[in-house]
Coordinates of C-alpha atoms in Angstrom, one line a residue:
M1 CA 122.3 111.2 118.3
E2 CA 122.7 114.2 115.8
S3 CA 119.5 114.7 113.8
K4 CA 119.7 114.4 110.0
K5 CA 119.8 117.5 108.0
T6 CA 116.5 118.0 106.1
V7 CA 116.5 118.7 102.4
S8 CA 114.1 120.3 99.9
L9 CA 115.0 118.6 96.7
V10 CA 114.3 120.3 93.4
L11 CA 114.4 117.8 90.4
G12 CA 114.7 119.4 87.0
S13 CA 113.4 118.4 83.6
G14 CA 115.5 116.8 80.8
G15 CA 114.2 113.5 79.6
A16 CA 116.3 110.4 80.2
K17 CA 119.0 112.4 81.7
G18 CA 116.6 112.7 84.7
L19 CA 117.4 109.1 85.7
A20 CA 120.5 110.8 87.3
H21 CA 118.0 112.1 89.8
I22 CA 117.9 108.5 91.2
G23 CA 121.7 108.7 91.8
V24 CA 121.5 112.0 93.6
I25 CA 118.8 110.7 95.9
R26 CA 120.9 107.6 96.6
W27 CA 123.8 109.8 97.6
L28 CA 121.6 111.8 99.9
E29 CA 120.3 108.7 101.6
A30 CA 123.8 107.2 101.9
H31 CA 125.2 110.4 103.5
G32 CA 122.6 110.8 106.2
F33 CA 120.3 113.5 104.7
S34 CA 116.5 113.4 105.1
I35 CA 114.6 114.5 102.0
A36 CA 111.5 116.2 103.4
S37 CA 110.2 117.9 100.3
V38 CA 110.4 117.3 96.5
S39 CA 109.5 119.7 93.7
G40 CA 109.8 118.4 90.2
S41 CA 109.2 119.2 86.6
S42 CA 108.7 116.6 83.9
I43 CA 111.2 113.6 84.5
G44 CA 111.9 115.3 87.8
A45 CA 108.2 115.1 88.8
L46 CA 108.2 111.4 87.8
V47 CA 111.3 110.3 89.8
G48 CA 110.4 112.6 92.7
G49 CA 106.8 111.4 92.8
I50 CA 107.9 107.7 92.9
Y51 CA 110.4 108.5 95.6
A52 CA 107.8 110.4 97.6
A53 CA 105.5 107.3 97.3
G54 CA 108.3 105.1 98.8
K55 CA 108.6 103.1 95.6
L56 CA 112.0 104.2 94.3
D57 CA 113.5 100.7 94.7
E58 CA 110.9 99.1 92.5
F59 CA 111.2 101.8 89.8
E60 CA 115.0 101.7 89.8
A61 CA 115.1 97.9 89.3
W62 CA 112.6 98.2 86.5
V63 CA 114.2 101.1 84.6
R64 CA 117.7 99.5 84.9
A65 CA 116.2 96.5 83.0
I66 CA 114.5 98.4 80.3
T67 CA 115.6 97.9 76.7
K68 CA 115.0 99.8 73.5
A69 CA 112.6 97.2 72.4
N70 CA 110.7 97.5 75.8
M71 CA 110.4 101.2 75.2
V72 CA 108.8 100.8 71.9
T73 CA 106.1 98.4 73.4
L74 CA 105.2 101.2 75.8
M75 CA 104.5 103.6 73.0
D76 CA 100.7 103.9 72.4
I77 CA 100.4 105.9 69.2
S78 CA 98.0 108.8 69.2
W79 CA 96.2 109.3 65.8
G80 CA 95.2 112.9 67.0
R81 CA 97.1 116.0 66.5
G82 CA 98.2 116.8 70.0
G83 CA 101.2 114.5 70.1
L84 CA 102.8 111.3 68.9
I85 CA 102.1 109.2 72.0
K86 CA 99.0 109.1 74.3
G87 CA 101.0 108.0 77.3
D88 CA 98.3 105.8 78.8
K89 CA 100.3 102.7 78.5
I90 CA 103.4 104.1 80.2
I91 CA 101.4 105.6 83.2
S92 CA 99.4 102.3 83.5
T93 CA 102.7 100.3 83.6
L94 CA 104.1 102.6 86.2
T95 CA 100.9 102.6 88.3
D96 CA 100.9 98.8 88.2
L97 CA 104.5 98.8 89.2
V98 CA 104.5 101.2 92.2
G99 CA 100.7 101.8 92.8
D100 CA 98.9 105.2 92.7
Q101 CA 98.3 107.4 95.6
T102 CA 96.9 110.8 96.2
I103 CA 99.5 113.4 96.7
E104 CA 97.9 114.3 100.1
E105 CA 98.7 110.8 101.3
L106 CA 102.4 111.0 100.6
P107 CA 104.8 111.0 103.7
I108 CA 106.7 114.1 102.3
C109 CA 105.7 117.3 100.6
Y110 CA 105.4 116.9 96.8
T111 CA 104.7 119.3 93.9
A112 CA 104.7 118.5 90.2
V113 CA 105.0 121.5 87.9
A114 CA 103.1 121.6 84.6
T115 CA 102.5 124.3 82.1
D116 CA 99.0 125.7 81.3
I117 CA 99.5 126.2 77.5
Q118 CA 96.4 128.4 77.0
A119 CA 97.1 130.8 80.0
E120 CA 100.9 130.7 79.5
R121 CA 101.6 130.0 83.1
E122 CA 103.1 127.3 85.3
V123 CA 100.7 125.2 87.5
W124 CA 101.7 123.6 90.7
L125 CA 100.0 120.2 91.2
N126 CA 100.1 119.3 94.9
S127 CA 96.8 117.5 95.4
G128 CA 94.8 114.7 93.8
S129 CA 96.2 111.7 91.9
L130 CA 99.9 111.3 92.0
F131 CA 100.2 109.8 88.5
Q132 CA 97.7 112.2 87.0
A133 CA 100.0 115.0 88.1
I134 CA 103.0 113.2 86.8
R135 CA 101.4 112.6 83.4
A136 CA 100.6 116.3 83.1
S137 CA 104.1 117.3 84.1
I138 CA 105.8 114.9 81.5
S139 CA 103.7 116.0 78.5
L140 CA 106.7 116.8 76.2
P141 CA 105.4 118.8 73.3
L142 CA 105.2 116.8 70.0
F143 CA 105.8 113.6 71.9
F144 CA 103.0 113.2 74.5
T145 CA 99.5 114.5 74.1
P146 CA 98.4 117.3 76.4
V147 CA 96.4 116.5 79.6
Q148 CA 93.0 118.0 80.3
L149 CA 92.8 118.6 84.0
D150 CA 90.2 120.8 85.8
G151 CA 89.5 122.7 82.6
L152 CA 93.2 123.4 81.8
T153 CA 95.2 122.0 78.9
L154 CA 98.5 121.0 80.6
I155 CA 101.9 120.3 78.9
D156 CA 105.4 119.6 80.2
G157 CA 106.4 121.7 83.2
G158 CA 110.0 122.3 81.6
V159 CA 108.4 124.5 79.0
L160 CA 108.2 127.4 81.6
N161 CA 110.1 126.1 84.6
P162 CA 112.7 123.3 84.1
V163 CA 114.1 123.8 87.7
P164 CA 111.1 124.5 90.0
I165 CA 112.6 126.1 93.1
A166 CA 109.7 128.4 94.0
P167 CA 107.4 125.6 95.4
T168 CA 110.0 125.0 98.1
F169 CA 110.0 128.5 99.5
S170 CA 107.7 127.8 102.4
D171 CA 109.6 124.6 103.4
K172 CA 111.3 124.7 106.8
T173 CA 114.2 122.5 105.8
D174 CA 117.9 123.0 106.4
L175 CA 118.9 123.0 102.7
T176 CA 117.5 123.4 99.3
I177 CA 119.3 121.3 96.6
A178 CA 118.6 121.6 93.0
V179 CA 119.4 119.1 90.1
N180 CA 119.9 120.9 86.9
L181 CA 119.8 118.6 83.8
G182 CA 120.5 121.5 81.4
A183 CA 124.2 122.3 82.3
S184 CA 126.8 123.1 79.7
V185 CA 127.7 120.6 77.0
Q186 CA 130.7 118.4 77.8
E187 CA 132.9 116.6 75.2
E188 CA 133.1 113.4 77.2
F189 CA 129.5 112.7 76.5
S190 CA 129.8 112.7 72.6
M191 CA 128.7 109.3 71.3
P192 CA 128.0 107.6 68.0
R193 CA 124.5 107.2 66.8
Q194 CA 123.0 103.7 67.4
S195 CA 120.2 102.1 65.7
I196 CA 116.9 101.4 67.4
A197 CA 116.1 97.7 67.8
I198 CA 112.3 97.2 67.3
E199 CA 110.5 94.0 67.9
Q200 CA 108.6 92.7 64.9
N201 CA 104.9 93.4 64.6
D202 CA 102.3 93.6 61.9
N203 CA 102.7 97.2 61.1
P204 CA 106.2 97.9 59.5
D205 CA 105.1 101.6 58.6
L206 CA 104.5 102.1 62.3
Q207 CA 107.9 100.6 63.1
N208 CA 109.7 102.9 60.7
K209 CA 107.9 105.9 62.0
I210 CA 108.9 105.2 65.6
S211 CA 112.4 104.3 64.7
R212 CA 112.8 107.6 62.8
F213 CA 111.4 109.5 65.8
F214 CA 113.7 107.9 68.3
K215 CA 116.8 108.4 66.1
G216 CA 116.0 112.1 66.0
F217 CA 116.6 112.3 69.7
Q218 CA 120.0 110.6 69.8
R219 CA 123.3 112.4 69.9
T220 CA 126.2 111.9 67.5
E221 CA 129.9 112.7 67.6
S222 CA 129.4 114.9 64.5
D223 CA 126.9 117.2 66.2
K224 CA 129.4 120.1 65.7
Q225 CA 129.6 119.4 61.9
E226 CA 127.0 120.1 59.2
R227 CA 124.2 117.5 59.4
D228 CA 120.8 116.7 57.9
W229 CA 118.5 118.0 60.5
S230 CA 115.2 116.3 60.8
A231 CA 112.1 118.0 62.2
Y232 CA 112.6 116.1 65.5
D233 CA 116.3 117.0 65.7
V234 CA 115.3 120.6 65.4
A235 CA 112.5 120.4 68.0
N236 CA 114.7 118.5 70.4
Q237 CA 117.7 120.9 70.1
A238 CA 115.4 124.0 70.4
F239 CA 113.7 122.5 73.5
D240 CA 117.1 121.7 75.1
A241 CA 118.3 125.3 74.4
M242 CA 115.2 126.8 75.8
Q243 CA 115.3 124.7 79.0
S244 CA 118.9 125.4 79.5
T245 CA 118.4 129.1 79.3
L246 CA 115.4 129.1 81.5
A247 CA 117.3 127.0 84.1
R248 CA 120.1 129.5 84.2
Q249 CA 117.6 132.3 84.8
K250 CA 115.7 130.4 87.5
L251 CA 118.9 129.5 89.3
A252 CA 120.1 133.1 89.2
V253 CA 116.9 134.6 90.5
Y254 CA 116.0 131.9 93.0
P255 CA 119.4 130.4 94.0
P256 CA 119.2 127.1 96.1
D257 CA 121.9 126.3 98.5
L258 CA 123.6 123.9 96.2
V259 CA 123.2 122.8 92.5
V260 CA 124.1 119.5 91.1
D261 CA 124.7 120.0 87.4
I262 CA 124.2 117.3 84.7
A263 CA 125.5 118.1 81.2
R264 CA 122.6 118.5 78.8
N265 CA 124.3 116.1 76.4
A266 CA 124.8 113.4 78.9
C267 CA 122.3 111.3 76.9
G268 CA 119.5 111.6 74.4
T269 CA 116.0 112.7 75.6
L270 CA 114.6 109.2 75.0
E271 CA 117.5 107.0 75.8
F272 CA 116.0 105.4 78.9
N273 CA 117.8 102.2 78.1
R274 CA 120.9 103.9 79.5
A275 CA 119.5 104.0 83.0
T276 CA 122.4 102.4 84.8
E277 CA 124.9 104.9 83.2
M278 CA 122.7 107.9 84.2
I279 CA 122.0 106.7 87.7
D280 CA 125.8 106.3 88.3
L281 CA 126.4 109.7 86.7
G282 CA 124.0 111.3 89.1
Y283 CA 125.7 109.7 92.1
E284 CA 129.1 110.8 90.9
R285 CA 127.9 114.3 90.4
A286 CA 126.4 114.5 93.8
E287 CA 129.6 113.1 95.3
K288 CA 131.6 115.9 93.6
C289 CA 129.2 118.8 94.4
L290 CA 127.4 117.8 97.6
K291 CA 130.5 117.1 99.5
A292 CA 131.0 120.9 99.1
L293 CA 128.5 121.1 102.0
K294 CA 131.8 121.0 104.1
S295 CA 134.1 122.8 101.7
D296 CA 131.6 125.4 100.3
D297 CA 133.0 124.9 96.8
C298 CA 129.6 124.6 95.1
K299 CA 127.6 126.7 97.6
Q300 CA 125.8 129.7 96.4
E301 CA 125.1 132.9 98.2
Q302 CA 121.5 133.0 99.3
Q303 CA 119.2 135.9 98.2
V304 CA 116.0 137.1 99.7
V305 CA 113.3 136.8 97.1
I306 CA 109.5 137.2 97.1
P307 CA 107.9 134.3 95.3
Q308 CA 105.0 135.1 92.9
E309 CA 101.6 133.6 93.5
H310 CA 100.8 130.5 91.5
E311 CA 97.7 128.5 91.0
A312 CA 97.9 125.1 92.5

């Protein structure tokens, strides 16, 4: 029997668009590839870590069922200045759902990438608690509070490395495949703004605050026209632009064997209630690009690079 081709899978950052990572993984599984290594940044670290722990089925079922109201119940407001959300409730929910493990116990190699905000460098997390590493990697500025770990103040890995290919350099796999969530804007993904449904509670001011925050991350059909930009709109658009530019640079300097591109306007940063749509999109994009393993349509020319040293 012919052995499966092994893959180093690089999962990029990009908020709810990262649920497309699940579709890419499903395509690889369905077509006989063996994922031997995962390197992820932000949502890529989350999906990749849960996959590495062998719990993707449970996570996929949960995220497909999530609603906007469910999302609001997971928001534990931080009254400090580091971010709007503490993130403890989200991590606790995911830990209860899939169980926590140490990264050393995982059956495949796994690296979560975070950013040391004080030293202005990326940090590779490949040991210790899986969900502690995930929490550090997903610490989106303005939204999640930073994580204090081993004396470092860590924020979202996408700030410096939205497509973390370098951690896979030492892998002895057949292919390196990257999923880039910062690809060019596509008209087909323009969509009307939708209101956020929030369950009633005893704090209407908090409801309004969260509602305004979520609305700031949603796309509209009139994005190309003049609009009233909120602070969160500006921050979100700026972060998207930064990650897209960094992703292009990383892919040019450290080209993987293949890239699966997901348009950066495929959905809003926080639209996790659109999980089914994003998972299907990931599968479709993988089908289109990864079949090029036979046709070479999407294959990039390999370059020899010398990776820089990073602190794990």
